[in-house]
Coordinates of C-alpha atoms in Angstrom, one line a residue:
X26 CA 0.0 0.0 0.0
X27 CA 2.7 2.4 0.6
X28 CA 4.7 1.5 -2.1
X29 CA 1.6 2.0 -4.4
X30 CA 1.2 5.8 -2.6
X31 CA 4.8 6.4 -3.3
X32 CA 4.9 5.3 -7.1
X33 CA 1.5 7.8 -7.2
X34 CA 3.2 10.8 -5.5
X35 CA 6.5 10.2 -7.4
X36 CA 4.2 9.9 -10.9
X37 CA 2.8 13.5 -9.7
X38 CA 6.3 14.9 -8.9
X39 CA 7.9 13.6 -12.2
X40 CA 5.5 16.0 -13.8
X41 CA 4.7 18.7 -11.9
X42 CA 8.4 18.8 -10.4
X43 CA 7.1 20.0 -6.9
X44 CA 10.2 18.7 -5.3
X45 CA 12.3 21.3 -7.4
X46 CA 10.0 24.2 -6.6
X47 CA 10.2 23.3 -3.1
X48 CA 13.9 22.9 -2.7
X49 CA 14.2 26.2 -4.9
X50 CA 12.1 28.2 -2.8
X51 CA 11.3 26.9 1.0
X52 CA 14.0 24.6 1.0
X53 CA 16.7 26.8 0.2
X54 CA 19.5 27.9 2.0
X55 CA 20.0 31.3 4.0
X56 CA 22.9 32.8 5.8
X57 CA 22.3 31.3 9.4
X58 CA 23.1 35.2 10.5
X59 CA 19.9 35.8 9.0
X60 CA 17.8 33.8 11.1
X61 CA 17.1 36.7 13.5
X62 CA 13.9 37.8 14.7
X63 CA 14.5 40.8 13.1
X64 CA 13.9 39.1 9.8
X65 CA 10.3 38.6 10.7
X66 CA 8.5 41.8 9.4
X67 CA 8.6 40.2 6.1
X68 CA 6.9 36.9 6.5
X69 CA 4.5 38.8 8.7
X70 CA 3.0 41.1 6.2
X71 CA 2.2 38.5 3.9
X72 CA 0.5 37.1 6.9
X73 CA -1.4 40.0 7.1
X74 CA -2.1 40.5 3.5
X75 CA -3.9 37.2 3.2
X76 CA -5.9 37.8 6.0
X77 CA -7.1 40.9 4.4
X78 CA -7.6 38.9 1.1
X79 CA -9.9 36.1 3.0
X80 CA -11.6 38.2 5.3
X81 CA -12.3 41.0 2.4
X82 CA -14.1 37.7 -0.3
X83 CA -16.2 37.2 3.1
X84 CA -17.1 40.7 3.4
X85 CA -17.4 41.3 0.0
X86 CA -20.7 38.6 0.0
X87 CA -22.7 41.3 2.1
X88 CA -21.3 44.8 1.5
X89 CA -23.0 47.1 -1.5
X90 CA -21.1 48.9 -3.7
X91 CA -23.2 51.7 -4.0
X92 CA -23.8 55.3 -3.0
X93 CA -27.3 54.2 -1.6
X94 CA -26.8 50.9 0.1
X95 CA -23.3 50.7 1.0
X96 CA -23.9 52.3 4.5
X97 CA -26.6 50.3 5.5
X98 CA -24.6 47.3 4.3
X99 CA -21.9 48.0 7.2
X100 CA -24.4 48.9 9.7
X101 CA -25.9 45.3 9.1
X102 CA -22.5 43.8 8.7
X103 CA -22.4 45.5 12.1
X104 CA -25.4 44.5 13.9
X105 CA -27.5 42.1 12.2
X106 CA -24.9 39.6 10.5
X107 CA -23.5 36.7 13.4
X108 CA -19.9 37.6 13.5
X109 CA -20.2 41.0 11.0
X110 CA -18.8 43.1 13.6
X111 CA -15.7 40.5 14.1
X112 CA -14.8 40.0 10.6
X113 CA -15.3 44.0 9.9
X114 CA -12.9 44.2 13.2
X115 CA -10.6 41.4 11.7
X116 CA -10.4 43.2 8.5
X117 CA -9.7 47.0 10.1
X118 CA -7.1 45.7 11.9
X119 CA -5.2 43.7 9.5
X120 CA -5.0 46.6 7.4
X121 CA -3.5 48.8 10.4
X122 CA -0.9 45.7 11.2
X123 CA 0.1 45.5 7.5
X124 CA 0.7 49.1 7.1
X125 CA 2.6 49.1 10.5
X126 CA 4.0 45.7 9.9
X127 CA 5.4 46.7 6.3
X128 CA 7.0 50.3 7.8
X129 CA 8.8 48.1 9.9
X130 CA 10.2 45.9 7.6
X131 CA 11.1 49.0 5.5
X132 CA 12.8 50.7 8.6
X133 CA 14.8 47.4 9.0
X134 CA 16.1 46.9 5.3
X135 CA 16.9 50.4 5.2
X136 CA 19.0 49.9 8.1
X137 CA 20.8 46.8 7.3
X138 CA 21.8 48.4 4.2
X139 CA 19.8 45.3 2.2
X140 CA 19.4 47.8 -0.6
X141 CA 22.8 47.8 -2.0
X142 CA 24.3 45.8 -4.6
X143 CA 22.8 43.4 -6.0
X144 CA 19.7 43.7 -4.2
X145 CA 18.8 47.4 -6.0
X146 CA 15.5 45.9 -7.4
X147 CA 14.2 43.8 -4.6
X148 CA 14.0 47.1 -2.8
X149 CA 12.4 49.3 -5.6
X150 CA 10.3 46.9 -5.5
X151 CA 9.4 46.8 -1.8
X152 CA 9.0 50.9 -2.0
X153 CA 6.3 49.8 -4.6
X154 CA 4.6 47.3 -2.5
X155 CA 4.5 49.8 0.1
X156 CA 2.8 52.7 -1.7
X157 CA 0.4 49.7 -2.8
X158 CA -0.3 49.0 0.8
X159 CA -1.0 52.1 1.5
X160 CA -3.3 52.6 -1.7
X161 CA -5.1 49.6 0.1
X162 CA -5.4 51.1 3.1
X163 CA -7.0 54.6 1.5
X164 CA -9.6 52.8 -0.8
X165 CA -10.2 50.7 2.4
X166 CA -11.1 53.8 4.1
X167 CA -12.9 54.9 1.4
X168 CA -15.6 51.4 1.5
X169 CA -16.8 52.6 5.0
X170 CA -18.9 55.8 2.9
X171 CA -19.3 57.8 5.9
X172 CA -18.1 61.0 6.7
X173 CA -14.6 60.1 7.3
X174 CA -14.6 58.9 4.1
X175 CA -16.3 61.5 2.2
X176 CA -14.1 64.2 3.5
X177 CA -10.7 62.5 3.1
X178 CA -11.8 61.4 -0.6
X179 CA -12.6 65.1 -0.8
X180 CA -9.1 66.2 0.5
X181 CA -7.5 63.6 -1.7
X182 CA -9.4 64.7 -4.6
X183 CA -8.6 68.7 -3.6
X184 CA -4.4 67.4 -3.6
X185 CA -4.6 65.6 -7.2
X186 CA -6.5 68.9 -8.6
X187 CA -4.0 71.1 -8.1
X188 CA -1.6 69.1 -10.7
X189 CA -0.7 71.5 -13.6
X190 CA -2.5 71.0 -16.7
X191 CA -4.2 67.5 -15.9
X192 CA -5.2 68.2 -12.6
X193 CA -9.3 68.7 -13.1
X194 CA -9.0 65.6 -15.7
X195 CA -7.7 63.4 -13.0
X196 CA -10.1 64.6 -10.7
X197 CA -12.3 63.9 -13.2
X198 CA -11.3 60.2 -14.3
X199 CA -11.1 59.1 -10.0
X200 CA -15.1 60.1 -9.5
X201 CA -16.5 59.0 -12.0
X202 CA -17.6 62.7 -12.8
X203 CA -17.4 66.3 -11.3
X204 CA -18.3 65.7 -7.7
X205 CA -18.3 62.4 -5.4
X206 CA -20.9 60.3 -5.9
X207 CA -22.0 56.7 -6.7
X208 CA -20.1 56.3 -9.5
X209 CA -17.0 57.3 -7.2
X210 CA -17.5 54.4 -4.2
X211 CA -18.1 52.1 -7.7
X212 CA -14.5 52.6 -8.7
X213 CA -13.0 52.8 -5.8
X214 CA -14.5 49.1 -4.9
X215 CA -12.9 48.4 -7.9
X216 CA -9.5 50.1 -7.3
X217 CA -9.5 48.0 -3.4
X218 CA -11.2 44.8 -4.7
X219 CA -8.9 43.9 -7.8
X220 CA -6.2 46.7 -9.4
X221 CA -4.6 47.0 -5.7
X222 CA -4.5 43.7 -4.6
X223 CA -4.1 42.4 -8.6
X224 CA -1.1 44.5 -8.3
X225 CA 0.2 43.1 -5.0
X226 CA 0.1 39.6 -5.8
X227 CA 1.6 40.2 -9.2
X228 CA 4.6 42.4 -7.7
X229 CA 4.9 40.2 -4.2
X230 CA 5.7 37.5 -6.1
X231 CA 8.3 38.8 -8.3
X232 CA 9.8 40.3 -5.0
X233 CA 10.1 37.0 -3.6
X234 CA 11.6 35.6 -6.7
X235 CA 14.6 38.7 -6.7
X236 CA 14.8 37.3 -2.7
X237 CA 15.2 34.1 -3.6
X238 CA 17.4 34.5 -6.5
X239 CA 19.9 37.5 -4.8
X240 CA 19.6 36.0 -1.2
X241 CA 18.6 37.0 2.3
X242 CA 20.6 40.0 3.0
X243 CA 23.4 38.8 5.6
X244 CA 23.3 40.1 9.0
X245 CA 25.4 43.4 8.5
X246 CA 29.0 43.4 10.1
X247 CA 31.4 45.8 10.7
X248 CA 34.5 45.6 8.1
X249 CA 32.7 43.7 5.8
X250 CA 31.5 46.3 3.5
X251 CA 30.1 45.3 -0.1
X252 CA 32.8 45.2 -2.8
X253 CA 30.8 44.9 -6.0
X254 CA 33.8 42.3 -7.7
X255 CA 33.7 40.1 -4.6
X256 CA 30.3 40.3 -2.5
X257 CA 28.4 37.9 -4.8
X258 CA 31.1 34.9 -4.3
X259 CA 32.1 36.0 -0.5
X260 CA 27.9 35.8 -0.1
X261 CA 27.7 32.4 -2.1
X262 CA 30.9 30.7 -0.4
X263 CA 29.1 31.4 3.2
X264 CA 25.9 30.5 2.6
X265 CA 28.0 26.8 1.4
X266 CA 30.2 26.5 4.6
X267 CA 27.6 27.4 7.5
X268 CA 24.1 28.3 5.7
X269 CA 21.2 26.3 7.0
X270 CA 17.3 25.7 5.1
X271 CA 14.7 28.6 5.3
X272 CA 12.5 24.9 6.1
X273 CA 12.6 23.5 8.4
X274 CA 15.7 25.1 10.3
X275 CA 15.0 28.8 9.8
X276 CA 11.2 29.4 9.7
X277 CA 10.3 28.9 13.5
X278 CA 10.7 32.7 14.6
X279 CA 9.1 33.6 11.1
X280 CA 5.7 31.3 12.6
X281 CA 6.0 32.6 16.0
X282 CA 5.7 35.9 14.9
X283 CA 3.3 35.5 12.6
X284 CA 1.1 33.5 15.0
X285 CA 1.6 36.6 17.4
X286 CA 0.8 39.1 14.7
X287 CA -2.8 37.1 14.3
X288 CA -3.4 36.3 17.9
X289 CA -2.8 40.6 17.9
X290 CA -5.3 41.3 15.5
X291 CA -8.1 38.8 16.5
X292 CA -8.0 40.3 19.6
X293 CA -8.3 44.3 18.9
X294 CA -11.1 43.1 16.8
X295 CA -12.9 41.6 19.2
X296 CA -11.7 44.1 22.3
X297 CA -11.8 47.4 20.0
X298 CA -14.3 46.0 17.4
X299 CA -14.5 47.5 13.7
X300 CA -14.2 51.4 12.9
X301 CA -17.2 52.9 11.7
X302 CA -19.0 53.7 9.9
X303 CA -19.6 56.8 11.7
X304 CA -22.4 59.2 10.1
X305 CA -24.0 59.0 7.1
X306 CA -21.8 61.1 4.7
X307 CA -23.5 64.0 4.1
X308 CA -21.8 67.4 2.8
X309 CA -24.6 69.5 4.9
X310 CA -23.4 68.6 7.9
X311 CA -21.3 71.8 8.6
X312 CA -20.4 70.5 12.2
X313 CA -18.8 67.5 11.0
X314 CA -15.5 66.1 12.7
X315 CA -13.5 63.7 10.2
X316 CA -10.2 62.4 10.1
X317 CA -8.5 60.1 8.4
X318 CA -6.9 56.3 9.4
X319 CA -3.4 56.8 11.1
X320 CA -1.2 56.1 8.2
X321 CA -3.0 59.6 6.7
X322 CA -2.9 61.4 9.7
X323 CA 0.5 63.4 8.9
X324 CA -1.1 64.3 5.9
X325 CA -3.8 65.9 7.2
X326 CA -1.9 67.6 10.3
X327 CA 0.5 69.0 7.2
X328 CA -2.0 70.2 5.3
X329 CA -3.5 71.8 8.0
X330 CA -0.5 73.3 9.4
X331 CA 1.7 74.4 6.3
X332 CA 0.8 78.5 5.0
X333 CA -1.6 78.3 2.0
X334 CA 1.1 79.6 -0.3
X335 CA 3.1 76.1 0.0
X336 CA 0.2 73.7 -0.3
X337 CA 0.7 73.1 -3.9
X338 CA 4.5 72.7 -3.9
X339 CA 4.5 71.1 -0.6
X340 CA 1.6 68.5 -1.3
X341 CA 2.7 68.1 -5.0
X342 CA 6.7 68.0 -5.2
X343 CA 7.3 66.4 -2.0
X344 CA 6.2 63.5 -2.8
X345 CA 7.5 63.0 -5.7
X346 CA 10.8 63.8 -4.5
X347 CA 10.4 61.5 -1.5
X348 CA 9.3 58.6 -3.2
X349 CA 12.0 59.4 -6.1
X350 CA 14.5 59.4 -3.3
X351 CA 13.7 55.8 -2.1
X352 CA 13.6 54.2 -5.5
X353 CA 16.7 55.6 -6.3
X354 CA 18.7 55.3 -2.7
X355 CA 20.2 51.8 -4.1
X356 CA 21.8 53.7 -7.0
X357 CA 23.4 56.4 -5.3
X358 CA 24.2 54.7 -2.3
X359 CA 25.0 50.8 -3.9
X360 CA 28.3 50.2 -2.0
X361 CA 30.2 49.9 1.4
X362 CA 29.4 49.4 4.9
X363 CA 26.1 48.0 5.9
X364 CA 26.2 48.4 9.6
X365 CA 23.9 51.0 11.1
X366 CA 26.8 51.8 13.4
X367 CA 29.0 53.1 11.6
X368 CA 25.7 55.0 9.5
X369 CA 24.7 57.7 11.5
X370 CA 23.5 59.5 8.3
X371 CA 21.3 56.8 7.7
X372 CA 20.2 56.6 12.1
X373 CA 20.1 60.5 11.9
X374 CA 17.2 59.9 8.8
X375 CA 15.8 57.5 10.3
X376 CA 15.4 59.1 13.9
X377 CA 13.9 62.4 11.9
X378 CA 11.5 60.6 10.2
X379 CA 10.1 58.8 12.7
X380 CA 10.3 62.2 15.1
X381 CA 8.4 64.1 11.8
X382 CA 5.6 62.1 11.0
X383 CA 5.1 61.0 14.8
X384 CA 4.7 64.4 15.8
X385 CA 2.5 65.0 13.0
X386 CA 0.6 62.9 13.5
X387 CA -0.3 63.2 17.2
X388 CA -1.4 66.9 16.2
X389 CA -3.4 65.0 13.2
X390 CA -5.0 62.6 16.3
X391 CA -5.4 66.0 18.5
X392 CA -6.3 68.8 15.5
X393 CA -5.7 71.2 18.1
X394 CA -7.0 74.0 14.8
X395 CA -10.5 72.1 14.9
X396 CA -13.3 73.6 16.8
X397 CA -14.9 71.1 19.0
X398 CA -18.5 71.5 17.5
X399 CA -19.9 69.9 20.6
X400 CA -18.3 71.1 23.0
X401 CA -20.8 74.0 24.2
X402 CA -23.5 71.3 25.0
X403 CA -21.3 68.4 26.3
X404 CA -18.7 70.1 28.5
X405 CA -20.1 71.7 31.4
X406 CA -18.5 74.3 33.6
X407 CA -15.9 73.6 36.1
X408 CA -18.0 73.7 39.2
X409 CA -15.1 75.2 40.9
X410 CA -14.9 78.4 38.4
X411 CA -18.8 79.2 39.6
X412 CA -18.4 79.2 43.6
X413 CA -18.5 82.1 44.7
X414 CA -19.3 84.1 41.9
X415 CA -21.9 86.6 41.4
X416 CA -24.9 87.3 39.6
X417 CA -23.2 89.1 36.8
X418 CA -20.5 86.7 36.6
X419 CA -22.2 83.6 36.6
X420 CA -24.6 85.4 34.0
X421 CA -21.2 85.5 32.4
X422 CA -20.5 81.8 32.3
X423 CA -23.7 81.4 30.6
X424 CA -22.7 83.4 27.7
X425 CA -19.4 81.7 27.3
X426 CA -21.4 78.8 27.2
X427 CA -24.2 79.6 25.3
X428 CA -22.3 81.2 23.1
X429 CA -20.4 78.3 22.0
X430 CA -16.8 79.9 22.8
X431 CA -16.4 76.3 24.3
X432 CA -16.3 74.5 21.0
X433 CA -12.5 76.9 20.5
X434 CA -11.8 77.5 23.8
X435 CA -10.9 75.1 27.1
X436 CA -11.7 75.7 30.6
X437 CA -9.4 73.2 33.0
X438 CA -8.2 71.4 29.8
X439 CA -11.9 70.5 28.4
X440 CA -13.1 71.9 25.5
X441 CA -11.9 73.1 22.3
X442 CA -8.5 73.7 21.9
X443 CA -8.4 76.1 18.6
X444 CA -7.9 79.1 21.1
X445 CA -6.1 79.5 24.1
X446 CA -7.4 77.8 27.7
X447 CA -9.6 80.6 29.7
X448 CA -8.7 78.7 32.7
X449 CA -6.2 81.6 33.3
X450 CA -7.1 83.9 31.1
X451 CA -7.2 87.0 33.7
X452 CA -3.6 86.2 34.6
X453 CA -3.0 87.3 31.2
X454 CA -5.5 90.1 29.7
X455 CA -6.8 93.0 31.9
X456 CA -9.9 94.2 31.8
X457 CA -9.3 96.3 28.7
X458 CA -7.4 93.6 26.9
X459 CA -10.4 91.1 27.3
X460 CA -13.0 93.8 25.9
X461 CA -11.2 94.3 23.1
X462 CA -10.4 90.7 22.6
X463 CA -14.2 90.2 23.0
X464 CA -15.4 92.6 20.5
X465 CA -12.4 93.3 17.5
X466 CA -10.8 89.8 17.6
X467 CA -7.2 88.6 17.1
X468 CA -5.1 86.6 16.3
X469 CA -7.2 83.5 14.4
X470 CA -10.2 84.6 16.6
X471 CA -13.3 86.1 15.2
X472 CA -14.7 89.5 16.5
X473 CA -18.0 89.1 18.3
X474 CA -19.0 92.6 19.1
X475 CA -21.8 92.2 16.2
X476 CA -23.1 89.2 18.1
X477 CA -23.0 90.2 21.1
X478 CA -24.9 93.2 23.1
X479 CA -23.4 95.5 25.5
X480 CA -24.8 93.5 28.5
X481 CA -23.6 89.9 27.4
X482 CA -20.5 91.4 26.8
X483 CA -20.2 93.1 30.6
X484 CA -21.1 89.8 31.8
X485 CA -18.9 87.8 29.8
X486 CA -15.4 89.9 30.7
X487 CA -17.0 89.6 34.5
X488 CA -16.6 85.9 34.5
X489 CA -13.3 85.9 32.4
X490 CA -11.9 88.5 35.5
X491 CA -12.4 85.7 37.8
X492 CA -10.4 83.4 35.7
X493 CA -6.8 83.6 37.5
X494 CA -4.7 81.6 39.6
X495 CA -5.4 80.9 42.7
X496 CA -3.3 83.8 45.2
X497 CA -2.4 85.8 42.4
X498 CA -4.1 89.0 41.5
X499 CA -5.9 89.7 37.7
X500 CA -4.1 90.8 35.1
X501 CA -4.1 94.9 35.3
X502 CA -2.9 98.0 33.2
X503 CA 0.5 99.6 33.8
X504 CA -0.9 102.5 35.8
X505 CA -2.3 100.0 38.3
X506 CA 0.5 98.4 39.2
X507 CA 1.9 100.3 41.8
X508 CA 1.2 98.0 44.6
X509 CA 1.9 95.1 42.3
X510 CA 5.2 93.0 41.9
X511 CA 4.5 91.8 38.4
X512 CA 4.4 92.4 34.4
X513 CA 1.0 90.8 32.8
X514 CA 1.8 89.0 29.9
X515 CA 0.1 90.2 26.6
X516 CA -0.1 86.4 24.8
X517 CA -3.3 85.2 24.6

């Protein structure tokens, strides 16, 4: 009986010469430098690619494509269909770990100078894969239709308009016509159902096949620096005296990790549960708050930020000069030491990066420029800032309440945080200063003294007077200071 089985499974081998592809691809040999844990990000993101390519057929059997029913497709993903919310969840968070997942494995590469010679096009074609992911993750954003997604497609949209000449054609050609509608979510479906992942596949696996044919980059080294004549036989006659098989000998961290990476996701889906869809998106709603997923969150903060007169430049060139520095960093940097140690160019860029787009991020998270809409209604007073106070001045609060100075300004930390916090404000602005705040404006602040009468505006300055530290007196003009020991500061 076994013989027979044999004879059948060599029959099958003899033509479909499995053995081969096997010995040529898991069964080949690596440096045994290389089987480090920090050679894991690789495996890993495939991991999470194909959990994003299973879990997105299974979601693709419920959600609608279009403008009209792909909310209410979610919602019953959500709510009505057993296990909707967890494979939604699964889904969301695959996507994050893949994006975070595939940085990583860029960060490492980078730094253990795998680039150079001869591997020049297994990283331009990494860089690729990356901006794929991260078309992935946009268009994936762009399937929840709410109003996350309608204002970042808008933003999106906004940046690709302003290219010379083409710009409104582009524009154009993405929606499906002049403004976002269901012809838009249609393509973009198509875009994050086939091109992107089309284009993975189809790219993934000639990157694998450049792995497997240049190597596994070594484990970098001090004094052993690539030397274009010699690196391929130095590389060759190592991996022949103390190489060892990606399988079985190898692979062990690359499963570990990758059964951590899923045990990961699993459980923020089912701890965190799926994003969104959060309100129906609807270009009336003027109080609207969106933002988009992390890996776009520096965007936004730049955009945000920068002065109008570099938005074009800034939002256009850079990226073209970024990405064009990446594909061609193997070119003009193709030789020499690979340790990170004796790189600090490379740690300095590194460190920067990771400072610049974490910052920018955090003020993306915190959009400190963003009235909080809400904030009048939700955030009550600080009991503490009313005891004590009187009539006039608590009729005061009331108007900064009512008012909605809230939704820019913060008293004890809550509230808006467009303006400056009130909490203090006295310590800073006299009497004078806060009238004339109040009514002209300043600064990114509008004047009120059309929306305001005389008597909210008494009342108003009453209650801001009583903002101050505790032991210190209110701020107070120069000719009052005679019996005071201190300057007020002018910032607001």
């Amino acid at each position: 009986m076994n013989s027979k089985l044999r004879d059948i499974a060599l029959w099958f081998d003899d033509r479909l010469q499995i053995s081969k592809v096997w010995n040529a691809t898991a069964g080949h040999h690596i440096p045994k430098s290389s089987a480090s844990w920090f050679y894991v990000f690789g495996s890993a993101t495939m991991i999470c690619f194909m959990i994003q390519v299973l879990t997105g057929i299974c979601l693709a059997l419920i959600y609608q494509p279009s403008a009209e029913e792909a909310y209410a497709s979610l919602l019953y993903l959500n709510y009505e269909q057993p296990l909707g919310w967890l494979l939604r969840g699964i889904h969301y968070w695959g996507s994050n770990f893949m994006v975070a997942i595939m940085l990583m494995h860029m960060t490492q590469v980078f730094m253990f100078g795998a680039y150079k010679y001869p591997r020049e096009l297994t990283w331009v074609s990494g860089v690729i894969l990356c901006l794929l992911t991260l078309g992935m993750a946009f268009t994936g954003q762009v399937m929840r239709w709410d109003q996350d997604a309608y204002w970042g497609l808008g933003i999106g949209v906004a940046i690709m308009g302003r290219v010379p000449f083409i710009g409104p054609e582009l524009t154009h050609m993405l929606l499906g016509g002049p403004i976002i509608g269901g012809e838009t979510l249609s393509r973009f479906f198509t875009l994050h159902v086939f091109v992107i992942p089309g284009g993975i596949l189809a790219l993934l696996s000639l990157h694998l096949r450049m792995v497997l044919n240049k190597g596994i980059n070594e484990y970098p080294e001090v004094g052993k620096p690539v030397v274009k004549e010699t690196y391929v036989e130095e590389y060759e006659a190592q991996v022949k005296k103390d190489g060892t098989k990606f399988f079985p000998d190898a692979i062990g961290k690359d499963l570990v990790f990758g059964g951590i990476v899923i045990g990961l996701v699993v459980m923020c889906a089912i701890l965190f549960g799926p994003k969104g869809p959060e309100g129906i998106p609807d270009p009336t709603l003027i109080d609207a708050s969106p933002r988009p997923d992390w890996p776009f969150m520096w965007i936004f903060a730049l955009a945000a930020l920068m002065p109008p007169y570099m938005e074009t430049v800034v939002l256009l060139v850079g990226p073209v000069i970024g990405i064009g520095l990446m594909i061609a960093l193997p070119f003009y940097d193709n030789v020499g030491e690979k340790k990170w140690t004796i790189r600090p160019v490379s740690v300095l860029v590194v460190i920067m990066a990771a400072l610049s787009l974490g910052t920018l991020t955090w003020y993306g998270v915190t959009s400190p420029w963003s009235p909080e809409m809400e904030a009048w209604s939700s955030e009550p007073t600080p009991s503490h800032l009313l005891e004590g106070r009187t009539p006039l001045e608590l009729q005061g609060a009331m108007v900064l309440q009512y008012k909605q100075c809230r939704n820019c300004h913060s008293l004890d930390g809550i509230g808006g945080k467009r303006g400056p916090d009130l909490t203090d404000v006295a310590d800073r602005l006299t009497h004078d200063q806060l009238v004339r705040q109040v009514v002209q404006g300043g600064g990114n602040m509008p004047a009120y003294g059309q929306n305001l009468s005389p008597a909210e505006i008494a009342a108003l300055v009453a209650f801001m007077e009583t903002l101050h530290a505790d032991g210190r007196l209110p701020a107070q003009r120069a000719t009052n200071l005679q019996n005071s020991d201190r300057v007020p500061s002018l910032e607001n």
